[in-house]
PDB file of C-alpha atoms in Angstrom:
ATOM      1  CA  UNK A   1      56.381  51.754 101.217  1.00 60.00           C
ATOM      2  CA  UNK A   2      55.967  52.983  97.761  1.00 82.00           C
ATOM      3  CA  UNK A   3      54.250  50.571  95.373  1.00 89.00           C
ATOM      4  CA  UNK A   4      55.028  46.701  95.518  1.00 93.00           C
ATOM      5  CA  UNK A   5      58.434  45.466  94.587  1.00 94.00           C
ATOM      6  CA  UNK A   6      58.808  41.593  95.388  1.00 94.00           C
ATOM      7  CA  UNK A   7      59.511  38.710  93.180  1.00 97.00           C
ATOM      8  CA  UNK A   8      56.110  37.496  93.070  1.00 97.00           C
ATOM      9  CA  UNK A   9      56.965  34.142  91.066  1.00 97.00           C
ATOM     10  CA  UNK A  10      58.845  33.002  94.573  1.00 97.00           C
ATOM     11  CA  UNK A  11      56.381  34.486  96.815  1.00 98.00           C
ATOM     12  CA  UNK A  12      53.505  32.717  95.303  1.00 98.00           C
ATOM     13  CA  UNK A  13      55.368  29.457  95.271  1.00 98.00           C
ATOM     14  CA  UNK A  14      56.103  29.903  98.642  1.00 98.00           C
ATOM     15  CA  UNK A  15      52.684  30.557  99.977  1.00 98.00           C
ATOM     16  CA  UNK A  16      50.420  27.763 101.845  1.00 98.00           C
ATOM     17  CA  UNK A  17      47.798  30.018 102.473  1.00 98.00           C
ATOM     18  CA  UNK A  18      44.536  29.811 100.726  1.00 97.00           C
ATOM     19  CA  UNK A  19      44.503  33.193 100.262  1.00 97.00           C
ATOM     20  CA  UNK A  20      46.820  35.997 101.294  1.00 98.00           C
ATOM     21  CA  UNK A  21      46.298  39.554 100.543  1.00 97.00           C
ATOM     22  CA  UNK A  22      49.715  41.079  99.621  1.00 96.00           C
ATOM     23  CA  UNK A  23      49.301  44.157  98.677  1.00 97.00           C
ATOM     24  CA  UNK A  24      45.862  47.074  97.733  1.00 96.00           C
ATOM     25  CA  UNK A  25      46.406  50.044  95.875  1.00 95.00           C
ATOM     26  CA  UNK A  26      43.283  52.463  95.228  1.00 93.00           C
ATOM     27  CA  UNK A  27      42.188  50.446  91.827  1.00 94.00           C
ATOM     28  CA  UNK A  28      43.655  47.083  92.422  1.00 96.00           C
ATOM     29  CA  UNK A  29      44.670  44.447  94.333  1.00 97.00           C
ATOM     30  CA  UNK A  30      47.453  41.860  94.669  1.00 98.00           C
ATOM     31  CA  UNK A  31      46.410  38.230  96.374  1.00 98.00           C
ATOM     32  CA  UNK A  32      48.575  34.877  96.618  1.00 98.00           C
ATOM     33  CA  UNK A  33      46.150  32.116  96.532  1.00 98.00           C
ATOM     34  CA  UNK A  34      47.180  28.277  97.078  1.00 98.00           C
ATOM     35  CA  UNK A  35      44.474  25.295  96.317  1.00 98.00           C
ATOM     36  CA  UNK A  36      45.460  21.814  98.208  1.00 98.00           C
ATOM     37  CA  UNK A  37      44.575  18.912  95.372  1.00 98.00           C
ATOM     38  CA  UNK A  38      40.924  18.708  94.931  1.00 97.00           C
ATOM     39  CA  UNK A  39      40.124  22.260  96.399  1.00 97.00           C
ATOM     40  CA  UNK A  40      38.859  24.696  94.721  1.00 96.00           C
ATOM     41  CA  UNK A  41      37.758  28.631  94.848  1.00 95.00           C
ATOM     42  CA  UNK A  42      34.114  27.987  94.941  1.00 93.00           C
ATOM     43  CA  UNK A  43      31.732  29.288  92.352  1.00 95.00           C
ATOM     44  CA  UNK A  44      31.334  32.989  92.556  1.00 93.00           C
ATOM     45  CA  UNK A  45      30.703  36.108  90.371  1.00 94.00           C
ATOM     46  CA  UNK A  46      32.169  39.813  91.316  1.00 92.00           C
ATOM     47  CA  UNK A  47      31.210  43.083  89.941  1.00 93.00           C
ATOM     48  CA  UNK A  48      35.236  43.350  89.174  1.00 93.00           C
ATOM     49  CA  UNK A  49      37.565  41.984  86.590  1.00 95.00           C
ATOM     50  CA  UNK A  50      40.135  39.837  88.120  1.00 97.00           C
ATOM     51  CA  UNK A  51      42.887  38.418  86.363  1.00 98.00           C
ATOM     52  CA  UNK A  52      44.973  34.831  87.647  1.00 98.00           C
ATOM     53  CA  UNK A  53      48.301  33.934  87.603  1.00 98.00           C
ATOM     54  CA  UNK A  54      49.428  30.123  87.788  1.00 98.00           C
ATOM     55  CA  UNK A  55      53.162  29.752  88.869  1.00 98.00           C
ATOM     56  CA  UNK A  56      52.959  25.882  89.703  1.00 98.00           C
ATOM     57  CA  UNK A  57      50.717  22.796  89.431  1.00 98.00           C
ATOM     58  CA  UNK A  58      47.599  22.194  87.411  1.00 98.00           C
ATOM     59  CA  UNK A  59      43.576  22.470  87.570  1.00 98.00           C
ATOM     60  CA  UNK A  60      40.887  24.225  85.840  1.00 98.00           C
ATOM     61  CA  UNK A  61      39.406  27.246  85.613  1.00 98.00           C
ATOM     62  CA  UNK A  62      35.654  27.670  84.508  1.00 98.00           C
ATOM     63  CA  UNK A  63      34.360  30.621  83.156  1.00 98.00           C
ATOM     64  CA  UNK A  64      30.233  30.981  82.973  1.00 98.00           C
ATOM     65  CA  UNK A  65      30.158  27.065  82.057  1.00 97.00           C
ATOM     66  CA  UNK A  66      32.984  26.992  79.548  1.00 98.00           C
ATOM     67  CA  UNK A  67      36.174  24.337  81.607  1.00 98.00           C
ATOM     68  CA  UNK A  68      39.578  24.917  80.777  1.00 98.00           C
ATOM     69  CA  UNK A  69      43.001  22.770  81.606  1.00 98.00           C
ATOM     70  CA  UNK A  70      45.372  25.525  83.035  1.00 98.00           C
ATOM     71  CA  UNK A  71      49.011  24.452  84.377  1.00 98.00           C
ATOM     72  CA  UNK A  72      52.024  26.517  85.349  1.00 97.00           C
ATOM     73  CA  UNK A  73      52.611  29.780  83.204  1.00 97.00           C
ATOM     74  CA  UNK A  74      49.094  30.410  82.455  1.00 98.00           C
ATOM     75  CA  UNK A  75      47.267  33.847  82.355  1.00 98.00           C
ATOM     76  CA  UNK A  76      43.522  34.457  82.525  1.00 98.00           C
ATOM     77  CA  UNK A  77      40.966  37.286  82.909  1.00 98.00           C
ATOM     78  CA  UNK A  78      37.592  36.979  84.237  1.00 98.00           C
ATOM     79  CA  UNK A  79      35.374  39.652  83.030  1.00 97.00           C
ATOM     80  CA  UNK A  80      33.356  41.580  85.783  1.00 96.00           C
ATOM     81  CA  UNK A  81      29.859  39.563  85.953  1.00 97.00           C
ATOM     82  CA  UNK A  82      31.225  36.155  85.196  1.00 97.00           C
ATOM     83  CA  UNK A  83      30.298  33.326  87.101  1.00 97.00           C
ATOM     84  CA  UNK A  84      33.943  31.930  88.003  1.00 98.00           C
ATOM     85  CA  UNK A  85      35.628  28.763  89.650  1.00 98.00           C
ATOM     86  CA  UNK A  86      39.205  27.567  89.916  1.00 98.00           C
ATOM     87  CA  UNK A  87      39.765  24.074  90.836  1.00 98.00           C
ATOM     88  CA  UNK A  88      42.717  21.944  91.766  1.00 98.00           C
ATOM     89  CA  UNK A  89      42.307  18.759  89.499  1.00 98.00           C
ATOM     90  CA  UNK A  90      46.617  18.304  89.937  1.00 97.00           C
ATOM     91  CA  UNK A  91      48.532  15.934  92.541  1.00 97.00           C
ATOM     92  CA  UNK A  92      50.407  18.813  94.045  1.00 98.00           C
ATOM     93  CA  UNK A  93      49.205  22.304  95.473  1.00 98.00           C
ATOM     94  CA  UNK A  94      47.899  24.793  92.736  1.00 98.00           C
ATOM     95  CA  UNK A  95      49.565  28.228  93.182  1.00 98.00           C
ATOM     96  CA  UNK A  96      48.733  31.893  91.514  1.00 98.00           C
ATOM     97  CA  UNK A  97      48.422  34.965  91.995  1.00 98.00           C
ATOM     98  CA  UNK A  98      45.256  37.355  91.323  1.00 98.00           C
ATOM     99  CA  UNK A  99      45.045  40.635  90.539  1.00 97.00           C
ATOM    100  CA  UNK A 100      41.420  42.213  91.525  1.00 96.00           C
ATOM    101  CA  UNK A 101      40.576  45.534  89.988  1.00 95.00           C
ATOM    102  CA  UNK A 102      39.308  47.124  92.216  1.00 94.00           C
ATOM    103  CA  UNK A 103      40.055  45.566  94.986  1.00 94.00           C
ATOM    104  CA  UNK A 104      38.247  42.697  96.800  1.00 92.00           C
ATOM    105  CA  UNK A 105      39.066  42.129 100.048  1.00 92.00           C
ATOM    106  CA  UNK A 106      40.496  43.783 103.018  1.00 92.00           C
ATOM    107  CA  UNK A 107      43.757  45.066 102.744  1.00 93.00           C
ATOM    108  CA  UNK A 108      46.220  42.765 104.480  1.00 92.00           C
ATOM    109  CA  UNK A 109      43.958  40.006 104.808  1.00 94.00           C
ATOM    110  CA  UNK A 110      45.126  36.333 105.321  1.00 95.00           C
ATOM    111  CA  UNK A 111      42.910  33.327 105.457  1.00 94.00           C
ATOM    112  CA  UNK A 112      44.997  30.081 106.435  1.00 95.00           C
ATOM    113  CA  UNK A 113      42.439  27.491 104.687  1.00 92.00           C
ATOM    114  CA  UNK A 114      39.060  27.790 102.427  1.00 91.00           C
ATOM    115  CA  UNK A 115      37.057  27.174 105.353  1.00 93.00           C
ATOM    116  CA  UNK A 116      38.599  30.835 107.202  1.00 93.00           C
ATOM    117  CA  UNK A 117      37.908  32.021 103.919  1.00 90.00           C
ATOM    118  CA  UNK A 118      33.858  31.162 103.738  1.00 89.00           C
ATOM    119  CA  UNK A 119      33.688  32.419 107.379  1.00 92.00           C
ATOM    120  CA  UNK A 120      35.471  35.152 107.303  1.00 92.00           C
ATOM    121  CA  UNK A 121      32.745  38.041 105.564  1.00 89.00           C
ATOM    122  CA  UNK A 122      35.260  40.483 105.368  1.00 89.00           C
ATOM    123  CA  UNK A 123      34.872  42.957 102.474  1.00 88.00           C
ATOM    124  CA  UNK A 124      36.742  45.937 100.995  1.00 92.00           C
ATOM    125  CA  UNK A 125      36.676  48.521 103.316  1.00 93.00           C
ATOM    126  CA  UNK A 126      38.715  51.399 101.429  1.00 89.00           C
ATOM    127  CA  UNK A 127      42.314  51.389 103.071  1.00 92.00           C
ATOM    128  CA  UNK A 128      44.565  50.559 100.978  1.00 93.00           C
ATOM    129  CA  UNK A 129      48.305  49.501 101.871  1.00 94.00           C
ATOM    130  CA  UNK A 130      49.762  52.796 101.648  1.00 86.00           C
ATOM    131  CA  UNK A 131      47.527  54.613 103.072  1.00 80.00           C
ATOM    132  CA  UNK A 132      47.707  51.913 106.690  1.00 62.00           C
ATOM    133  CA  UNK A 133      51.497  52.609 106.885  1.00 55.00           C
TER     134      UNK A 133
END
């Protein structure tokens, strides 16, 4: 493999995962992400910037207490240090893509539902998806 070549508009639209690591490169990181209605990421704060994707539904995101309505086609960067948290407020599942730089979480990574995701500690470990292959 050299680099990541996919039409990500389909993939993320087709994902049911809650989170699904896609693809890690030294400095970033490429994650599907799809919230059921009412679910959300959970409040959290990285020493990364991360940017989000929607491709379908609705929800908000809230950024160090500041809510805003986000819906299909929507872009948004969290700084590093900012106390995040996406939520689902739509009928239908919320899906995007997020871009971590550096990376997050272990390369490859899938977690079927949130709860995998809270018990899962897994953490960045270094190997990236070229370097597994």
């Amino acid at each position: 493999m050299n680099g990541f070549i996919q039409n990500i508009e389909r993939a993320t639209v087709l994902n049911t995962d809650f989170r699904k690591v896609l693809y890690t490169a030294k400095n970033c990181q490429l994650v599907l992400m799809s919230l059921k209605p009412g679910e959300e990421i959970g409040l959290e704060t990285h020493a990364l910037d991360q940017f989000f994707r929607i491709e379908s539904g609705s929800g908000q995101i809230i950024i160090n207490s500041v809510t805003s309505e986000v819906e299909d086609g929507f872009g948004i960067i969290v700084p590093a240090g900012s106390n995040h948290n996406m939520i689902n407020t739509g009928k239908v599942d919320l899906k995007l893509y997020t871009i971590y730089s550096p990376p997050n979480h272990l390369d490859g990574v899938v977690h079927h539902s949130h709860l995998d995701a809270i018990n899962d500690h897994e953490e960045f470990d270094g190997k990236t998806t070229e370097s597994l292959n």
